[in-house]
Every structure is written in C-alpha cells, then in structure tokens.
Coordinates of C-alpha atoms in Angstrom, one line a residue:
M1 CA 107.3 83.0 108.8
L2 CA 105.7 86.4 108.6
L3 CA 109.0 88.1 109.3
V4 CA 110.8 86.1 106.6
F5 CA 108.1 86.8 104.0
S6 CA 108.2 90.5 104.9
V7 CA 112.0 90.7 104.5
L8 CA 111.8 88.9 101.2
S9 CA 109.1 91.2 100.0
I10 CA 111.3 94.2 100.8
L11 CA 114.2 92.7 98.9
C12 CA 112.0 91.9 95.9
L13 CA 110.6 95.5 95.8
A14 CA 114.2 96.8 96.0
V15 CA 114.9 94.7 92.9
V16 CA 111.9 96.3 91.1
I17 CA 113.1 99.8 92.0
W18 CA 116.7 99.0 91.0
I19 CA 115.6 97.7 87.5
H20 CA 113.8 101.0 86.9
V21 CA 116.8 103.0 88.0
R22 CA 119.2 100.8 85.9
F23 CA 117.2 101.0 82.6
P24 CA 116.3 104.6 81.4
R25 CA 113.8 103.1 79.0
L26 CA 111.5 102.3 82.0
Q27 CA 111.6 105.8 83.4
N28 CA 108.2 106.9 82.1
I29 CA 104.8 107.5 83.7
Y30 CA 104.3 103.8 84.2
G31 CA 107.7 103.4 85.7
F32 CA 107.2 106.4 88.0
C33 CA 103.9 104.9 89.3
L34 CA 105.3 101.4 89.8
V35 CA 108.3 102.8 91.7
C36 CA 106.1 104.9 93.9
L37 CA 103.9 101.9 94.6
S38 CA 107.0 99.7 95.3
V39 CA 108.5 102.4 97.7
T40 CA 105.2 102.8 99.5
L41 CA 104.7 99.0 99.9
A42 CA 108.3 98.5 101.0
A43 CA 107.7 101.1 103.7
S44 CA 104.8 99.1 104.9
F45 CA 106.8 96.0 105.1
I46 CA 109.6 97.8 106.9
L47 CA 107.1 99.0 109.6
S48 CA 105.8 95.4 109.8
V49 CA 109.4 94.1 110.4
I50 CA 110.0 96.8 113.1
Q51 CA 106.7 95.9 114.7
I52 CA 107.4 92.2 114.8
I53 CA 111.0 92.6 116.1
T54 CA 110.3 95.3 118.8
D55 CA 106.7 94.2 119.8
F56 CA 106.2 97.7 121.3
V57 CA 103.6 98.2 124.0
S58 CA 103.5 102.0 124.2
T59 CA 100.1 103.3 123.2
D60 CA 101.5 106.5 121.6
V61 CA 104.0 104.6 119.5
A62 CA 101.2 102.1 118.5
I63 CA 99.0 105.0 117.3
V64 CA 101.8 106.5 115.3
F65 CA 102.5 103.2 113.6
T66 CA 98.8 102.7 112.9
I67 CA 98.5 106.2 111.3
I68 CA 101.5 105.5 109.0
R69 CA 100.4 102.0 108.0
H70 CA 96.7 103.1 107.4
Y71 CA 98.0 105.9 105.2
I72 CA 100.4 103.6 103.4
W73 CA 97.8 100.8 102.7
L74 CA 95.4 103.2 101.1
S75 CA 98.2 104.8 99.1
V76 CA 99.2 101.4 97.8
F77 CA 95.6 100.8 96.5
A78 CA 95.6 104.3 95.0
W79 CA 98.8 103.7 93.1
G80 CA 97.6 100.4 91.8
T81 CA 94.4 102.1 90.5
V82 CA 96.4 105.0 89.0
I83 CA 98.6 102.5 87.0
I84 CA 95.6 100.8 85.4
F85 CA 93.8 104.1 84.9
H86 CA 96.8 105.4 82.9
V87 CA 96.8 102.2 80.8
Y88 CA 93.1 102.8 80.1
R89 CA 93.8 106.5 79.3
S90 CA 96.6 105.6 76.9
F91 CA 94.4 103.3 74.9
A92 CA 91.4 105.7 75.1
I93 CA 93.2 108.6 73.5
N94 CA 95.4 106.5 71.2
V95 CA 98.8 107.4 72.5
V96 CA 101.6 105.3 73.7
A97 CA 103.0 106.6 77.1
N98 CA 106.6 106.5 75.9
K99 CA 105.8 109.0 73.1
I100 CA 104.2 111.6 75.3
C101 CA 106.4 114.8 75.6
V102 CA 108.6 115.2 78.7
L103 CA 106.6 118.1 80.0
T104 CA 103.3 116.1 79.8
I105 CA 105.0 113.2 81.6
K106 CA 106.0 115.4 84.5
D107 CA 102.7 117.1 84.8
Q108 CA 100.8 113.9 84.7
S109 CA 103.1 112.3 87.2
Y110 CA 102.5 115.2 89.6
R111 CA 98.7 114.8 89.2
Y112 CA 98.9 111.1 89.9
A113 CA 101.1 111.7 92.9
I114 CA 98.7 114.2 94.4
F115 CA 95.8 111.8 94.0
A116 CA 97.6 108.7 95.3
W117 CA 99.3 110.4 98.3
G118 CA 96.4 112.8 99.0
L119 CA 93.5 110.3 98.9
P120 CA 94.3 108.6 102.2
I121 CA 94.6 111.8 104.3
P122 CA 90.8 112.3 105.1
F123 CA 90.4 108.7 106.1
V124 CA 93.5 108.7 108.3
V125 CA 92.4 112.0 109.9
T126 CA 89.0 110.5 110.6
G127 CA 90.6 107.6 112.3
M128 CA 92.7 109.9 114.5
I129 CA 89.7 112.1 115.5
C130 CA 87.5 109.1 116.3
H131 CA 90.2 107.5 118.4
Y132 CA 90.1 110.5 120.8
R133 CA 86.3 111.2 120.5
L134 CA 84.8 107.7 120.6
E135 CA 85.2 105.6 123.7
D136 CA 84.4 102.3 121.9
F137 CA 87.1 102.8 119.1
V138 CA 90.8 102.3 119.6
Y139 CA 93.1 103.3 116.7
T140 CA 96.0 101.1 117.6
R141 CA 97.6 97.8 116.4
H142 CA 94.5 95.7 115.9
W143 CA 92.0 98.4 115.0
L144 CA 91.2 96.8 111.6
T145 CA 89.9 93.6 113.2
S146 CA 87.9 95.3 115.9
E147 CA 84.1 94.9 116.0
H148 CA 83.5 98.6 115.5
I149 CA 81.9 99.7 112.2
L150 CA 84.4 102.5 111.6
P151 CA 87.2 100.5 110.0
L152 CA 84.6 99.6 107.3
F153 CA 84.3 103.2 106.3
I154 CA 87.8 104.5 106.7
F155 CA 89.6 101.6 105.1
I156 CA 87.7 98.6 103.7
I157 CA 85.1 100.5 101.6
P158 CA 87.7 102.9 100.1
A159 CA 90.1 100.0 99.3
L160 CA 87.4 97.9 97.7
C161 CA 86.1 100.9 95.7
L162 CA 89.6 101.4 94.3
S163 CA 89.9 97.7 93.6
F164 CA 86.6 97.5 91.8
L165 CA 87.4 100.7 89.9
G166 CA 90.6 99.0 88.7
I167 CA 88.7 96.0 87.6
S168 CA 86.2 98.1 85.7
L169 CA 89.1 100.0 84.0
F170 CA 90.7 96.7 83.1
F171 CA 87.6 95.5 81.2
G172 CA 87.3 98.9 79.6
T173 CA 90.9 98.6 78.4
L174 CA 90.2 95.2 77.0
S175 CA 87.3 96.5 75.0
K176 CA 89.4 99.3 73.6
M177 CA 92.3 96.9 72.8
E178 CA 89.9 94.7 70.8
K179 CA 88.6 97.7 68.8
M180 CA 92.2 98.8 68.2
R181 CA 93.3 95.3 67.1
K182 CA 90.4 95.1 64.6
G183 CA 91.1 98.7 63.2
T184 CA 94.8 99.1 63.1
D185 CA 98.0 97.5 64.5
E186 CA 99.8 100.8 64.8
L187 CA 99.7 101.0 68.6
W188 CA 99.5 97.3 69.1
N189 CA 102.8 96.2 70.6
H190 CA 104.2 94.0 73.4
H191 CA 105.0 97.1 75.6
T192 CA 101.4 98.3 76.0
T193 CA 100.1 94.7 76.6
D194 CA 102.9 94.0 79.1
I195 CA 101.9 97.1 81.0
L196 CA 98.3 96.2 81.0
F197 CA 98.9 92.7 82.4
I198 CA 101.3 94.1 85.0
A199 CA 98.4 96.4 86.1
V200 CA 96.0 93.5 86.2
R201 CA 98.5 91.4 88.3
L202 CA 98.9 94.3 90.7
Q203 CA 95.1 94.6 91.1
L204 CA 94.9 90.9 91.9
T205 CA 97.9 91.0 94.2
L206 CA 96.6 94.0 96.2
G207 CA 92.9 93.3 96.1
V208 CA 92.4 89.5 96.6
P209 CA 93.9 89.4 100.2
W210 CA 91.5 92.1 101.4
I211 CA 88.5 90.6 99.7
S212 CA 89.5 87.3 101.5
F213 CA 89.7 89.3 104.7
L214 CA 86.1 90.5 104.2
F215 CA 84.9 86.9 103.9
L216 CA 86.8 85.9 107.0
M217 CA 85.4 88.8 108.9
V218 CA 81.8 87.8 108.0
S219 CA 82.6 84.2 109.0
N220 CA 84.3 85.4 112.2
H221 CA 87.1 82.9 111.5
P222 CA 89.6 82.9 114.4
L223 CA 92.6 82.7 112.0
K224 CA 91.5 85.7 109.8
L225 CA 94.3 88.0 110.9
P226 CA 97.2 85.5 110.6
I227 CA 95.9 84.3 107.2
V228 CA 95.5 87.8 105.7
S229 CA 98.8 89.0 107.2
T230 CA 100.7 86.0 105.7
I231 CA 99.1 86.6 102.3
N232 CA 99.8 90.3 102.4
S233 CA 103.5 89.6 103.4
L234 CA 103.9 87.9 100.0
Q235 CA 102.8 91.0 98.0
G236 CA 106.3 92.3 97.3
I237 CA 107.4 88.9 96.0
L238 CA 104.3 88.6 93.8
I239 CA 104.8 92.1 92.4
M240 CA 108.4 91.4 91.4
V241 CA 107.4 88.1 89.7
A242 CA 104.6 90.0 87.8
F243 CA 107.2 92.6 86.7
V244 CA 110.2 90.5 85.7
T245 CA 108.2 87.9 83.8
T246 CA 107.0 90.4 81.2
K247 CA 108.6 90.1 77.8
K248 CA 110.1 93.6 77.8
I249 CA 111.9 93.2 81.2
K250 CA 113.2 89.7 80.2
N251 CA 114.6 91.2 77.0
L252 CA 116.3 94.1 78.9
L253 CA 117.9 91.7 81.4
K254 CA 119.1 89.4 78.6
Q255 CA 120.6 92.4 76.8
R256 CA 122.4 93.5 80.0
N257 CA 123.8 90.0 80.5
R258 CA 125.1 89.9 77.0
T259 CA 126.7 93.4 77.4
H260 CA 128.1 92.5 80.8
P261 CA 128.8 88.8 80.8
T262 CA 129.5 87.1 84.1
T263 CA 133.1 86.0 84.5
V264 CA 134.1 82.9 86.4

C-alpha cells in the first residue's frame, strides 16, 4: 500500500509541475515556490520507492539515503513556509505578486531558494558528524524513530518551528485581508485568496502527519512508523487536490478544454 501511494503521489506532483509549465500565467513567484516544493517532495517519494523495492542492507548506502531524505524533508517544510511567507508579504506591502517586475521576481526567487535549500544543511551535517562521533546514535534508515534525543533537535524541532511559523503567518495574513476588505477592494481578488488557501492546505498537509508522529512517539505506539509513513505517502495526492480545486486552476483547465476539445 505504501508503494502504491508513493507512486500515485509522484504522478500527482508531476501533474502539478506540468500545469505550471503548461500555463505561463502561473510562472510567478508562487508558481516557482510550488514547483520547487513539488520537485523536492517528488524526489523524496522516488527515494522511498527505491528503498521499498531494493530493501538495501548496505550501511553506506543507507547513510547516503538518510542524508538525502533528511535534507529533502526539511527542504519541503522550508518551501511550504516560504510560500505562506510570500503570501503574507504580498498583503503586507499591498502588492499583487503577478504585478511585481520581472527583475524583482528573479531576485526574490533566488533568495527564497537560498533559504529553503540552505536551511537543512547544518542539521544534516550535524547528523552526519554525530553518526561517526556518538556510539549510541546511528544515522541510518530508522534514525528518526530511535530513542536518542538527537532526532528531536536536528529534525522534529526545526520542522515544527517552520510549521508553527507558517500558522502564525496565516493568521497574520487573515488579519491583513480583513483590514484590506474593509478599506478597499482594489487588491481583493480570487487569485490572492486562492494562493492563500493553497498555502494553508500545504501547511496542513505537511505539518499534521509530523505532529501526529510526535503524539505517537510520546505514547510509544508500536504502529507509529507505519501510520506516519502511510499518511506521508499521501502528501503528493493531497497537494494536487489542493492545487487543482482552486478557482483559477479550474478556470484555466476549462479554457484549455474549450480551446483543445477532445475528439472521439
């Protein structure tokens, strides 16, 4: 079942990426961030599929896979936070992302990429160092469910901090939206609200499984790893559903179907 869900998630994320490539109107900062998140998450699922199929036993290979997946997981959380941060920033400075000049879009995209892909590095390096320096910590396949306290500091706390930051930005954005709605409707449109709720759905999709994982760890439930793994394997499917159910995407797909009708 885990293999099936992982493959389906890869296909769903490929659909999200294809839609962004197919429609130039989506190629803005939000689109850039969502594509980066989708690519990163798809890479995680690809590694999961390889791991399930091969079931490798080599310690060196296991360490390499652990390093890559640890890095990818934190990058996914970082990209989710970046998306909702940009939504908050757009409302805070009263600009719509699509109206920002091209140069600003490129510069801002680079900054977001440096943050999202640079943030995991110190935590991953710490895991590698501790694997070789600490006798009671093994940085391999099941490192996250070990009884050592280190996973708490190099993954769980950073991931939860990013999730809670995203939640805080969401409520901050709601506050600014309410003020904007009372003052003027100039920037109030379906595009900005669609992006906001995509960001919220991403936060829920990424954060809820790991919060559940924490509760299962505290309760020492024997099924904690299978439960969390199964929920996580659905993330790609949930992200695609969150994306394609927005009004803008549904309208774009309808327009494409009218322009290129299916022939029988």
